[in-house]
JSON list of C-alpha atoms and ligand atoms in Angstrom, two decimals:
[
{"chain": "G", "resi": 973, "resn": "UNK", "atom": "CA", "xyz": [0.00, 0.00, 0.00]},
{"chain": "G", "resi": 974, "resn": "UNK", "atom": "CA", "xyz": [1.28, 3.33, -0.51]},
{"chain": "G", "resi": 975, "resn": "UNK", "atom": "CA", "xyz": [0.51, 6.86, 1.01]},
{"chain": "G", "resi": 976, "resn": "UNK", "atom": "CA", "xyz": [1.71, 9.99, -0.64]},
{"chain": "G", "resi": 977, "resn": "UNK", "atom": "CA", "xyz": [1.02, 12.84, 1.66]},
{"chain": "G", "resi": 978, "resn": "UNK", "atom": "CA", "xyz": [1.03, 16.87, 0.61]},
{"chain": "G", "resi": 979, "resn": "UNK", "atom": "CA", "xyz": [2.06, 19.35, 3.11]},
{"chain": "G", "resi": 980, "resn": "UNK", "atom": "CA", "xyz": [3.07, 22.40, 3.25]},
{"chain": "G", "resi": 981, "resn": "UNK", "atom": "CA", "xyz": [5.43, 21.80, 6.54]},
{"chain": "G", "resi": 982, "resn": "UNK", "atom": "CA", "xyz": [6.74, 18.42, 5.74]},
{"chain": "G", "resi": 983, "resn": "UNK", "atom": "CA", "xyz": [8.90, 18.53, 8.66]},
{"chain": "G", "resi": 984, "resn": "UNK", "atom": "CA", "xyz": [6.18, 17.70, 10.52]},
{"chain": "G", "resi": 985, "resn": "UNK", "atom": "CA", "xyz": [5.45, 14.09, 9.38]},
{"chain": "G", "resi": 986, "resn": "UNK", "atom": "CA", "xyz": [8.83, 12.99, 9.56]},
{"chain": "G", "resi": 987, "resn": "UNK", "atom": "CA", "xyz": [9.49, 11.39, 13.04]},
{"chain": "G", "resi": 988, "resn": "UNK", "atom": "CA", "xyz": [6.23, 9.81, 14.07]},
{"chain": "G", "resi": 989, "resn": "UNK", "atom": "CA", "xyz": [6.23, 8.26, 10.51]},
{"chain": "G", "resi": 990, "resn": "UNK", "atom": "CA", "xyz": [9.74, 6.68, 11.47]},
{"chain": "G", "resi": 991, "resn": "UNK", "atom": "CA", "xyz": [9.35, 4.43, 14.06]},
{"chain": "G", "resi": 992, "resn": "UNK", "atom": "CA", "xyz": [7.71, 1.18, 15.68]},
{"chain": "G", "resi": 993, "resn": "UNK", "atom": "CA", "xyz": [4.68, -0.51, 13.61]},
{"chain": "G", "resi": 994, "resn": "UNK", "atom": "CA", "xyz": [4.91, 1.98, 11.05]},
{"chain": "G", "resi": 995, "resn": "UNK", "atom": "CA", "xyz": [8.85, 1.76, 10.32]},
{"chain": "G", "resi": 996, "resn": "UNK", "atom": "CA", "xyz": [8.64, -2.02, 10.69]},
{"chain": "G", "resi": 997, "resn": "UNK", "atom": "CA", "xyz": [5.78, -1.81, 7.75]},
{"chain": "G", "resi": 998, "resn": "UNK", "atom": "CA", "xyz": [7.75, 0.24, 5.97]},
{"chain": "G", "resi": 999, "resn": "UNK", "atom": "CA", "xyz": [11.06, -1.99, 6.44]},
{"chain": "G", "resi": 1000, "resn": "UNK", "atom": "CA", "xyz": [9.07, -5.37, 5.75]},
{"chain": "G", "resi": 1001, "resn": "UNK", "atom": "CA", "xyz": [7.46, -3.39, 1.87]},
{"chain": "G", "resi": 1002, "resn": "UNK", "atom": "CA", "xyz": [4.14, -3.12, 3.47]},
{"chain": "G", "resi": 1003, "resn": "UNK", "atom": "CA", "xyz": [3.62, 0.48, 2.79]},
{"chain": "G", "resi": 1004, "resn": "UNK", "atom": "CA", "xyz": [5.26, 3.20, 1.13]},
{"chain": "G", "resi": 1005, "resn": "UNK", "atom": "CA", "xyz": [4.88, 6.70, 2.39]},
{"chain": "G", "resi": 1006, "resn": "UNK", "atom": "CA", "xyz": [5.77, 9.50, 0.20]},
{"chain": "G", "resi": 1007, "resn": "UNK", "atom": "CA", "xyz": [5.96, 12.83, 1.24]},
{"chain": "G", "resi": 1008, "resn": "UNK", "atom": "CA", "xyz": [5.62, 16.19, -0.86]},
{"chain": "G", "resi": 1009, "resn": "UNK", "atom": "CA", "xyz": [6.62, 19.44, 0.05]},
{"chain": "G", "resi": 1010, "resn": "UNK", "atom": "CA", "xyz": [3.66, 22.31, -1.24]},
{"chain": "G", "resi": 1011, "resn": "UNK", "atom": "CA", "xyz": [6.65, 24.64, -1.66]},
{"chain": "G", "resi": 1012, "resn": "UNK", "atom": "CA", "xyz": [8.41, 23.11, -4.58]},
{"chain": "G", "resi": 1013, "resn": "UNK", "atom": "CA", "xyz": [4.90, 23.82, -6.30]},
{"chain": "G", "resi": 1014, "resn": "UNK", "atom": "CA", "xyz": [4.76, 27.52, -4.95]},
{"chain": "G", "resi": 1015, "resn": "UNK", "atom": "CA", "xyz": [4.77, 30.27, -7.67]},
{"chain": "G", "resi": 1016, "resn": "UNK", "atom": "CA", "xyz": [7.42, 32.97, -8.61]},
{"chain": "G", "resi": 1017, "resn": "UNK", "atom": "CA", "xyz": [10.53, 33.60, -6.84]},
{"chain": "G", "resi": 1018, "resn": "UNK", "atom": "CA", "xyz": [9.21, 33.22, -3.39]},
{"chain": "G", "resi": 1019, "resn": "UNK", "atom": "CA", "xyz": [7.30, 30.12, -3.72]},
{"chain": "G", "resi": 1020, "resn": "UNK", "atom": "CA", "xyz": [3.66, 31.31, -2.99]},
{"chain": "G", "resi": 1021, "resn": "UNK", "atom": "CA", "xyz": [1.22, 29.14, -1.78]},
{"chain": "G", "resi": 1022, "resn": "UNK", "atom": "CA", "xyz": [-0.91, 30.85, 0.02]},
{"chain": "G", "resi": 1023, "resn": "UNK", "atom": "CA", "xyz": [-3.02, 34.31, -0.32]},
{"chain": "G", "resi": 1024, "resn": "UNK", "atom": "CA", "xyz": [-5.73, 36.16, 1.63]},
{"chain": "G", "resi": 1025, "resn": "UNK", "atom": "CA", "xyz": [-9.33, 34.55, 1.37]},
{"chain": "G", "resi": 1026, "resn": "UNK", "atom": "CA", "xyz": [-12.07, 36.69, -1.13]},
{"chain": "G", "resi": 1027, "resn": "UNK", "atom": "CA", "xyz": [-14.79, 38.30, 0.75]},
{"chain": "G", "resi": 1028, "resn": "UNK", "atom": "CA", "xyz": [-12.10, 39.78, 3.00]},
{"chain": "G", "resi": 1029, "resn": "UNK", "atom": "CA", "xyz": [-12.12, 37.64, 6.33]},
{"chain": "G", "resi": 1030, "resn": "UNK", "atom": "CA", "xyz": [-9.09, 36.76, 8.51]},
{"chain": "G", "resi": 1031, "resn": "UNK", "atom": "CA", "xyz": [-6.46, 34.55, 7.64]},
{"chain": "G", "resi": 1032, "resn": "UNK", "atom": "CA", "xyz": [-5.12, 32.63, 4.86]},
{"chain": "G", "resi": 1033, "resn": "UNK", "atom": "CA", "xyz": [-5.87, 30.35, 2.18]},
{"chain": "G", "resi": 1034, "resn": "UNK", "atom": "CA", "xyz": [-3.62, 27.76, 0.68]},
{"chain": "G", "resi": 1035, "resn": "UNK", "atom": "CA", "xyz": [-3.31, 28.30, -3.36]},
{"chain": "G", "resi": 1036, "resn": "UNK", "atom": "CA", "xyz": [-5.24, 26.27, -6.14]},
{"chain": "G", "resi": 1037, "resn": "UNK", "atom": "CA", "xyz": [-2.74, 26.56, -8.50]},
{"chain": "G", "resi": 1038, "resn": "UNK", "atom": "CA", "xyz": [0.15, 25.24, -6.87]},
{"chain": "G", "resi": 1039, "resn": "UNK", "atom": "CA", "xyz": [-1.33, 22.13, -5.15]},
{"chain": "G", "resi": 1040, "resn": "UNK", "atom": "CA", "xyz": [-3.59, 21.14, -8.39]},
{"chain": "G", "resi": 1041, "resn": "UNK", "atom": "CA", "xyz": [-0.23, 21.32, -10.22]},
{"chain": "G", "resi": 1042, "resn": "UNK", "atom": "CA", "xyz": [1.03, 18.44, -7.87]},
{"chain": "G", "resi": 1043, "resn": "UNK", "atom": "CA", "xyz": [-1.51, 16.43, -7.57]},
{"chain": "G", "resi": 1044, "resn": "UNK", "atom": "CA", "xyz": [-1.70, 16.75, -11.40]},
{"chain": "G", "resi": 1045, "resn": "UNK", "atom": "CA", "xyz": [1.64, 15.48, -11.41]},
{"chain": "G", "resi": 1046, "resn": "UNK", "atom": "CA", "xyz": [1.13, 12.58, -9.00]},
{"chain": "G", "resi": 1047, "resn": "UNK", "atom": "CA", "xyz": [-1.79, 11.58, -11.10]},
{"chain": "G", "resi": 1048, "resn": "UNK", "atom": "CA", "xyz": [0.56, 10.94, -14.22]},
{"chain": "G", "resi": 1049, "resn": "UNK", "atom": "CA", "xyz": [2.00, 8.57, -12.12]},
{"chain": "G", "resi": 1050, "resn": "UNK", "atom": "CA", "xyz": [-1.01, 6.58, -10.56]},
{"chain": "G", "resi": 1051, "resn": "UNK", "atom": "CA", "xyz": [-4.41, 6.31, -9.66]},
{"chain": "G", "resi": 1052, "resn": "UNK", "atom": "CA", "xyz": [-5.37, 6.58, -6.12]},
{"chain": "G", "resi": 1053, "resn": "UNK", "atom": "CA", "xyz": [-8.29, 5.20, -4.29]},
{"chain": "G", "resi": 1054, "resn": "UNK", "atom": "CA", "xyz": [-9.26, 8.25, -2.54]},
{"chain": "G", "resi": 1055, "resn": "UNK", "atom": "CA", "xyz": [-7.49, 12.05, -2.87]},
{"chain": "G", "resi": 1056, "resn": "UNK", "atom": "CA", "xyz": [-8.58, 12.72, 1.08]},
{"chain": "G", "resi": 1057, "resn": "UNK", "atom": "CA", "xyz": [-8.55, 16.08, 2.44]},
{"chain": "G", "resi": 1058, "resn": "UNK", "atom": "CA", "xyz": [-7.89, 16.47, 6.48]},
{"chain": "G", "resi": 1059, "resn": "UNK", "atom": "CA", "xyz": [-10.38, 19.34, 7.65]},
{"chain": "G", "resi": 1060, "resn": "UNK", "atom": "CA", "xyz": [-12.13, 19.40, 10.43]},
{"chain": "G", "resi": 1061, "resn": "UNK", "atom": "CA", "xyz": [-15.45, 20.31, 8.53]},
{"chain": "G", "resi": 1062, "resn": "UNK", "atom": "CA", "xyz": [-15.24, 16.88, 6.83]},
{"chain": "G", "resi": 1063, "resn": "UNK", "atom": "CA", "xyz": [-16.08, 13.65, 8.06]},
{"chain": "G", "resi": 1064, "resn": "UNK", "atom": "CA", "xyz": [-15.71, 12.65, 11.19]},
{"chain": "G", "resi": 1065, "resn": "UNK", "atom": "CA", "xyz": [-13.36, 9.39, 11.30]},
{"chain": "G", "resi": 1066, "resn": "UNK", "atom": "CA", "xyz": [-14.14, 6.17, 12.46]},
{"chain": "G", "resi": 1067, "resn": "UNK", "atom": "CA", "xyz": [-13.07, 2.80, 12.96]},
{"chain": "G", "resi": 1068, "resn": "UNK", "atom": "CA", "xyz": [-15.00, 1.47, 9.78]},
{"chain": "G", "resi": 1069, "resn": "UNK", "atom": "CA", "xyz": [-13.67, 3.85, 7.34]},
{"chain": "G", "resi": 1070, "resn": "UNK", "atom": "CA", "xyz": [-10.01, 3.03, 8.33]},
{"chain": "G", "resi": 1071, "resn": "UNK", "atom": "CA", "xyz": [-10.69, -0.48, 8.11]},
{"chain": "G", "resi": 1072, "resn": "UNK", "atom": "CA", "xyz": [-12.11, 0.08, 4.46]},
{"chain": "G", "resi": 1073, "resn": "UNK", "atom": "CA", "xyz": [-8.98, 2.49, 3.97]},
{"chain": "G", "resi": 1074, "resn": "UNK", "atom": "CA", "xyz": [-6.73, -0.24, 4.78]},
{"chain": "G", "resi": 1075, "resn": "UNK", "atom": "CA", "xyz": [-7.92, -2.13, 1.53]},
{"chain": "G", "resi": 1076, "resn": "UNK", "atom": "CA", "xyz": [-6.71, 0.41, -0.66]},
{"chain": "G", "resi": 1077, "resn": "UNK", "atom": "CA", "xyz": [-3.47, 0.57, -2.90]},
{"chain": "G", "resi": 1078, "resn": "UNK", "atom": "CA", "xyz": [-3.33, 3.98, -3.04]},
{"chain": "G", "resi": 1079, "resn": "UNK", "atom": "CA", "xyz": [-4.22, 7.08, -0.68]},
{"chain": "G", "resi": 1080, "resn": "UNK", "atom": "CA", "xyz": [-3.53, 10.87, -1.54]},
{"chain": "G", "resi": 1081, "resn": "UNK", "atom": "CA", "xyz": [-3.54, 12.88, 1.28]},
{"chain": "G", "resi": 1082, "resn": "UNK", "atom": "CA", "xyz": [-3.50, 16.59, 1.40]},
{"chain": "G", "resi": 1083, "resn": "UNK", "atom": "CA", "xyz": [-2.85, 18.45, 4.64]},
{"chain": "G", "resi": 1084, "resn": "UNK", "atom": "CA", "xyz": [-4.49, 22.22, 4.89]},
{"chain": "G", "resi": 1085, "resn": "UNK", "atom": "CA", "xyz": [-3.02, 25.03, 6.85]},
{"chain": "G", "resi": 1086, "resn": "UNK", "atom": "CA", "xyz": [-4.60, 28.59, 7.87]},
{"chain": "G", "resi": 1087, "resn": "UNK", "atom": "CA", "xyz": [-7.88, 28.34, 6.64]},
{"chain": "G", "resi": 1088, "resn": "UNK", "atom": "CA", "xyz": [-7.86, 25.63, 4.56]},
{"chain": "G", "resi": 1089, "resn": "UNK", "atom": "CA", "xyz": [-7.50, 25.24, 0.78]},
{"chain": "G", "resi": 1090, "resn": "UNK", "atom": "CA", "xyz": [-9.37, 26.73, -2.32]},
{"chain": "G", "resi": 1091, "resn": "UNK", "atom": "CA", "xyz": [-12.93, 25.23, -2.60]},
{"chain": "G", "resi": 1092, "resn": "UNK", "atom": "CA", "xyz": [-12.18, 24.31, -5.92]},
{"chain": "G", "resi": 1093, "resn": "UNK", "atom": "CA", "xyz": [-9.25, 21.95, -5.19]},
{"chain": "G", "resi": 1094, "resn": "UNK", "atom": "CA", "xyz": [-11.91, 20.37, -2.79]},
{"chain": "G", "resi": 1095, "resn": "UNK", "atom": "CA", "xyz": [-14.55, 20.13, -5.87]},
{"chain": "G", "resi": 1096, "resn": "UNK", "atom": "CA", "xyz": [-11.99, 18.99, -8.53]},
{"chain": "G", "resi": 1097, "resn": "UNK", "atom": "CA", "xyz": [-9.88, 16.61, -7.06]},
{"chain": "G", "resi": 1098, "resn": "UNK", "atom": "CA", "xyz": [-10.60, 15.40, -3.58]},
{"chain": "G", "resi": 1099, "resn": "UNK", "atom": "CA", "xyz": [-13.11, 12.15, -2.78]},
{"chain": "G", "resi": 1100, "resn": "UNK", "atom": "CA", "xyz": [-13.30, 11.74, 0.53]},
{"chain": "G", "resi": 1101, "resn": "UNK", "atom": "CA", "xyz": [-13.10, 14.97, 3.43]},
{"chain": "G", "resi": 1102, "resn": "UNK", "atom": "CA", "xyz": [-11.82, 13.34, 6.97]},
{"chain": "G", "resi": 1103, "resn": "UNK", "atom": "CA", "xyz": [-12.03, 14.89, 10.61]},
{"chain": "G", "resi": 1104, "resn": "UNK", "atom": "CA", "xyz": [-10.75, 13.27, 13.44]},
{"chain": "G", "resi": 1105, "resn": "UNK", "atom": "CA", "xyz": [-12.60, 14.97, 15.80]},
{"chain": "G", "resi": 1106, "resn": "UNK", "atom": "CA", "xyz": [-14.50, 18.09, 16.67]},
{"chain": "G", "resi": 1107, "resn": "UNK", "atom": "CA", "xyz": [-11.26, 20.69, 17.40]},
{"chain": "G", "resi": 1108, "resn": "UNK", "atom": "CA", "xyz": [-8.91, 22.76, 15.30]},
{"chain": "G", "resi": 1109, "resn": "UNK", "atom": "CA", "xyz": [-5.52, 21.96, 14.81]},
{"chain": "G", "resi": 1110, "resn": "UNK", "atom": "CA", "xyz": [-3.47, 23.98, 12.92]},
{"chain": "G", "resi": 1111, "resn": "UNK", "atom": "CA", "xyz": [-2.62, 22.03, 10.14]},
{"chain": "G", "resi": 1112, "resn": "UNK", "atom": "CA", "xyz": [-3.71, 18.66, 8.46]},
{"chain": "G", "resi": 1113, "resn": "UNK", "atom": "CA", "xyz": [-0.27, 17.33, 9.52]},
{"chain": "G", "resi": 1114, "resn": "UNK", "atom": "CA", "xyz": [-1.50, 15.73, 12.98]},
{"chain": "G", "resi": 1115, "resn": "UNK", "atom": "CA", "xyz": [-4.73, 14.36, 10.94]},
{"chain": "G", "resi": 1116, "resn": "UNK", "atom": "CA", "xyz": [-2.72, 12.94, 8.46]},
{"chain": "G", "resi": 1117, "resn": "UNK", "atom": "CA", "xyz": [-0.51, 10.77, 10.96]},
{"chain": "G", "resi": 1118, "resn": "UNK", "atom": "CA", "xyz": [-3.59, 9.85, 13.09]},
{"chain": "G", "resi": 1119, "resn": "UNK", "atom": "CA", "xyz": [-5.22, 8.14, 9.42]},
{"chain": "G", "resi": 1120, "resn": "UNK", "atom": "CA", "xyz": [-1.63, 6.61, 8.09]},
{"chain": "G", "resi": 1121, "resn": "UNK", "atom": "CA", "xyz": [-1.36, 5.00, 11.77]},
{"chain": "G", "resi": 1122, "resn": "UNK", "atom": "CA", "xyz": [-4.96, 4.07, 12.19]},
{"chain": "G", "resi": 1123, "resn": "UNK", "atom": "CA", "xyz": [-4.96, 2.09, 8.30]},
{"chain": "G", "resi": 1124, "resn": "UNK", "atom": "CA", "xyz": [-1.39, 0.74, 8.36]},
{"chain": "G", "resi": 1125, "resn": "UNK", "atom": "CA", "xyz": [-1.69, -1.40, 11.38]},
{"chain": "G", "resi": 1126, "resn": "UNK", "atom": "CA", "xyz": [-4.43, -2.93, 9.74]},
{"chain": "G", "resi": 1127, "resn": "UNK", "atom": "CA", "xyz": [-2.92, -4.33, 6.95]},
{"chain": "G", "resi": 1128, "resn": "UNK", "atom": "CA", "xyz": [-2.43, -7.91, 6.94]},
{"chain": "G", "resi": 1129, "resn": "UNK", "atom": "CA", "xyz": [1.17, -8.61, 8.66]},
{"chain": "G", "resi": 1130, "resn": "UNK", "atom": "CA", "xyz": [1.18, -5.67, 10.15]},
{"chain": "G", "resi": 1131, "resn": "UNK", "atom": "CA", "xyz": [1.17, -6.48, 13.64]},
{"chain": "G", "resi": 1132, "resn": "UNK", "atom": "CA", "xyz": [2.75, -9.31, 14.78]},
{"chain": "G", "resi": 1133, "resn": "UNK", "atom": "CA", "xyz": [-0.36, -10.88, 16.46]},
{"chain": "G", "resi": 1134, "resn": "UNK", "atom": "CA", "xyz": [-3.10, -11.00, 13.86]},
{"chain": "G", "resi": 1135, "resn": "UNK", "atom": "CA", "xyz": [-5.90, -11.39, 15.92]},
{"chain": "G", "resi": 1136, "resn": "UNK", "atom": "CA", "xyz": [-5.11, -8.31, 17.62]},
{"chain": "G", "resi": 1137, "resn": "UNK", "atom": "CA", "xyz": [-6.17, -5.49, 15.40]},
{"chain": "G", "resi": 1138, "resn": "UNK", "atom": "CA", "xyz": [-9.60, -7.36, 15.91]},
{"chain": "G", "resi": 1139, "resn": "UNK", "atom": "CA", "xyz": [-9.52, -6.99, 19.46]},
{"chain": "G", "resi": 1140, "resn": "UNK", "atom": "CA", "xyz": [-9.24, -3.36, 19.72]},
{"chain": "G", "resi": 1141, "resn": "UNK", "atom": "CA", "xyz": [-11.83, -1.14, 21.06]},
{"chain": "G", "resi": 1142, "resn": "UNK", "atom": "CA", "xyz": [-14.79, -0.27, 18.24]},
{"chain": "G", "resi": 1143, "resn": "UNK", "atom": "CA", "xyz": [-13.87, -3.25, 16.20]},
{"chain": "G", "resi": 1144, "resn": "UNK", "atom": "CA", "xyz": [-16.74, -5.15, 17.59]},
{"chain": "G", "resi": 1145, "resn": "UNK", "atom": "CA", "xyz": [-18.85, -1.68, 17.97]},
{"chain": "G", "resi": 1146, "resn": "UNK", "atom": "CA", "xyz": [-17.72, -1.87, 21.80]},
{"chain": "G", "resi": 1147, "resn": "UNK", "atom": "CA", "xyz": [-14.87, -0.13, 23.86]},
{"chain": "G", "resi": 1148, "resn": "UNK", "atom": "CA", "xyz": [-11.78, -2.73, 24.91]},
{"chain": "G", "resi": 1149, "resn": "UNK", "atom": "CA", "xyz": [-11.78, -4.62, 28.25]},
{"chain": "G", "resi": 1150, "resn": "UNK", "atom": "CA", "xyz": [-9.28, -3.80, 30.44]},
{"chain": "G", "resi": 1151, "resn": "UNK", "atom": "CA", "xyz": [-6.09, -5.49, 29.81]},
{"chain": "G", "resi": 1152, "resn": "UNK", "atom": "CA", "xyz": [-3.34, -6.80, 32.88]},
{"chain": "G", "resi": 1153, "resn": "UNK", "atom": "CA", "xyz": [-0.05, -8.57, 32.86]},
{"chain": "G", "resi": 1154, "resn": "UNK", "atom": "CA", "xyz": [2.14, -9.72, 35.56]},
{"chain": "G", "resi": 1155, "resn": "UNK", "atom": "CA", "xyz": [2.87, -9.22, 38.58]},
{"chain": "G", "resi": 1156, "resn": "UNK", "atom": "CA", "xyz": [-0.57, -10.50, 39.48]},
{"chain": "G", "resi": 1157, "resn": "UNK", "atom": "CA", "xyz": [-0.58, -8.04, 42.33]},
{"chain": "G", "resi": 1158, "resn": "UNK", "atom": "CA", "xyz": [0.53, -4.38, 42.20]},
{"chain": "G", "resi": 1159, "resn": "UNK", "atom": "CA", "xyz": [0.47, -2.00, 44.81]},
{"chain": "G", "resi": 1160, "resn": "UNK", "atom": "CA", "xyz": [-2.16, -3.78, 46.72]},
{"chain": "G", "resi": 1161, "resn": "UNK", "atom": "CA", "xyz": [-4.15, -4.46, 43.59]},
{"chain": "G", "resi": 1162, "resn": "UNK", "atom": "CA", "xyz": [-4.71, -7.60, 42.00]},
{"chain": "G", "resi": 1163, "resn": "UNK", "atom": "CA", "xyz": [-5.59, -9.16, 38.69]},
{"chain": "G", "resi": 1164, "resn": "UNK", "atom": "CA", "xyz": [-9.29, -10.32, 38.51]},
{"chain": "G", "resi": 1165, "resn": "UNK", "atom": "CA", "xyz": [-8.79, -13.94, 39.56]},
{"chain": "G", "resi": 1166, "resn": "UNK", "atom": "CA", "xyz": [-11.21, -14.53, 36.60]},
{"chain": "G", "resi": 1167, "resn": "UNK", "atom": "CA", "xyz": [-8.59, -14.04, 34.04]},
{"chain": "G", "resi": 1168, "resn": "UNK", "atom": "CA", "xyz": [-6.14, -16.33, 36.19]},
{"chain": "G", "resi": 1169, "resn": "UNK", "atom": "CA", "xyz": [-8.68, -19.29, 36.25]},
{"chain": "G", "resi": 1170, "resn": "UNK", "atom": "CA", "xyz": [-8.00, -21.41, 32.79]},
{"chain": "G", "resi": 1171, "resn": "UNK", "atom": "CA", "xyz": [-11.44, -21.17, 32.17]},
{"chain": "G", "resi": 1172, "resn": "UNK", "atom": "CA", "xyz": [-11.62, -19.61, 28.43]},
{"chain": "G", "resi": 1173, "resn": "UNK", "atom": "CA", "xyz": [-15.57, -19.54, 27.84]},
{"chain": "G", "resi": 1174, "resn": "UNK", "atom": "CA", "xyz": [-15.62, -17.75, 31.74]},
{"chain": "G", "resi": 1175, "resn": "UNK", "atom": "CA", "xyz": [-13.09, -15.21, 30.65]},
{"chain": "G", "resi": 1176, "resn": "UNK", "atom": "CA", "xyz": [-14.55, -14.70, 27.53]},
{"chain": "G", "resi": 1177, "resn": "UNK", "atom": "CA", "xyz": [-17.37, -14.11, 28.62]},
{"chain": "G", "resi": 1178, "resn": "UNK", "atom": "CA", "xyz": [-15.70, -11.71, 31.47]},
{"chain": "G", "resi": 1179, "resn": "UNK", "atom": "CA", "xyz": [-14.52, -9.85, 29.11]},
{"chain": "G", "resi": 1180, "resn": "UNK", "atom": "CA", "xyz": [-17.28, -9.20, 27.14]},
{"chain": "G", "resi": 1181, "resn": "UNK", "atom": "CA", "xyz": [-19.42, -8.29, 30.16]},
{"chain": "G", "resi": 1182, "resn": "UNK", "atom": "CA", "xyz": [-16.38, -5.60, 30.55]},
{"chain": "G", "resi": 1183, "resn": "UNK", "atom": "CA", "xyz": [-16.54, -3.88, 27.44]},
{"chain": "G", "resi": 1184, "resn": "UNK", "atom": "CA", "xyz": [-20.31, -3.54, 27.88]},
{"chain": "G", "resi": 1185, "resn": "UNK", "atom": "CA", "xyz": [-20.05, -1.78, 31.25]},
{"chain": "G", "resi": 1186, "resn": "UNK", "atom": "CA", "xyz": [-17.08, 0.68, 29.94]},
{"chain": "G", "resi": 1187, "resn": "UNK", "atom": "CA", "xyz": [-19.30, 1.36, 26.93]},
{"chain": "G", "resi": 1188, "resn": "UNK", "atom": "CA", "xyz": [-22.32, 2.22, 28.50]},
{"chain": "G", "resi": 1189, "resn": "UNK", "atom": "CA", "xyz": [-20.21, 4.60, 31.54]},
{"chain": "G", "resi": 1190, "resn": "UNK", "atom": "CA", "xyz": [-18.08, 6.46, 29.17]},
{"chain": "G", "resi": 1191, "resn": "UNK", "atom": "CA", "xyz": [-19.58, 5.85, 25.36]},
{"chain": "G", "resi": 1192, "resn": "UNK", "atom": "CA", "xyz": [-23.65, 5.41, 25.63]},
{"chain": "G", "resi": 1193, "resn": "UNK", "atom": "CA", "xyz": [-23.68, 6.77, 22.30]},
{"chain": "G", "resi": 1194, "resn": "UNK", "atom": "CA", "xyz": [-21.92, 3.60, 20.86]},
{"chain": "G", "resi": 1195, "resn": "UNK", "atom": "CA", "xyz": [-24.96, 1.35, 22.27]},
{"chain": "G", "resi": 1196, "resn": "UNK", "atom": "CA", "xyz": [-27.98, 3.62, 20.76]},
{"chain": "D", "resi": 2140, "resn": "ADE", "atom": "N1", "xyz": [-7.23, 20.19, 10.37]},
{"chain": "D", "resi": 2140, "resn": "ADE", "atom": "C1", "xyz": [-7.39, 21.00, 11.42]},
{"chain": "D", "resi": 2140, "resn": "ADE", "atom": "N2", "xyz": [-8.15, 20.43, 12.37]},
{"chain": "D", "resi": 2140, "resn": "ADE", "atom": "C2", "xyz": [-8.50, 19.21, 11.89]},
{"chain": "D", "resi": 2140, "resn": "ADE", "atom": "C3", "xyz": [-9.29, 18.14, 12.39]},
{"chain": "D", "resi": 2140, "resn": "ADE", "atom": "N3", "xyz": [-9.89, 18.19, 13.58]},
{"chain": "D", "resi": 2140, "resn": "ADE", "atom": "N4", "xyz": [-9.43, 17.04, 11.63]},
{"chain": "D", "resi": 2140, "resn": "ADE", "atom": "C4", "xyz": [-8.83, 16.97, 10.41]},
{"chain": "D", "resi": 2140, "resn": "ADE", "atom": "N5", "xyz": [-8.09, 17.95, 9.88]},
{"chain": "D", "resi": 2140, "resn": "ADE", "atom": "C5", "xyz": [-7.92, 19.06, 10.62]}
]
């Protein structure tokens, strides 16, 4: 699978891309990630990309011209499954669309900054607008990481233990159990003897009475 990612600041991306399950993907061929700096698109001798918004309100607005011309250019290369747009007016992300991300071959990502990009790139180019949640950030940097994380431990041989990617909470619609390893007491506090007992079908069904009692204290919302 293979990301290419747009940004304006592509210092940002670099480290969290660069380590753990996501280097180890990257190291084994499972994903590509390609990163493009906006600037090498800007125009004239400072390398414009960004200009005050018609209709005269505050901030700025990244360029058409310059990030149409490389997406233009990425598109001589390949197709991609979805040109996604980080904004928090798009939306909002969830478990299922990163699992029907991670089926993809190809994702175009383009990170905004200020107030966002020209409509018309939005209208011409990009299929799918993503939020990860109901803030601001200041750039579609942070967004971007959050999806390439979220979809590349899904792919299969990703993580080492391939049930586990299953397990997580919202897989099953449900938050995770809680989760303990040794020392079976800490501090005073001890392991459910439940989950020390052998018994599978008990535990599994411990575990399952667990998630329901997070869900309903903390996400109701997931049960409606
Ligand atoms: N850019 C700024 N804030 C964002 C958010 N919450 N989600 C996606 N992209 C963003």
């Amino acid at each position: 699978m293979r990301f290419d990612i747009i940004s304006a600041i592509p210092e940002l991306l670099t480290g969290p891309l660069d380590h753990s399950i996501i280097r180890r993907a990257k190291e084994s061929g499972s994903v590509e990630i390609h990163i493009h700096d906006l600037r090498h698109y800007g125009k004239g001798r400072y390398r414009q990309i960004d200009d005050h918004p018609y209709g005269g309100s505050a901030g700025m607005v990244l360029m058409p011209e310059p990030l149409g011309t490389c997406i233009d250019a990425l598109l001589l290369e390949r197709s991609y499954d979805e040109i996604i747009y980080l904004t928090p007016d798009g939306h909002r992300y969830q478990q299922a669309t990163a699992n029907r991300l991670s089926l993809s071959q190809n994702l175009l990502l383009i990170c905004g900054h200020y107030k966002g990009i020209d409509e018309r790139i939005r209208q011409l180019y990009v299929t799918l607008e993503i939020s990860i949640g109901d803030y601001v950030l200041s750039g579609g940097e942070l967004p971007a990481m959050v999806l390439v994380d979220s979809v590349v431990r899904l792919i299969p041989g990703v993580l080492g233990d391939a049930s586990s990617a299953l397990s997580d909470s919202f897989q099953d619609g449900l938050l995770a159990p809680p989760v303990y390893t040794r020392p079976a007491e800490y501090k005073g506090v001890e392991v459910p003897d439940i989950l020390r007992s052998g018994h599978q079908a008990k535990i599994n069904q411990w575990l399952l009475d667990q998630s329901m009692q997070r869900t309903k204290d903390r996400r109701p919302d997931l049960l409606e």
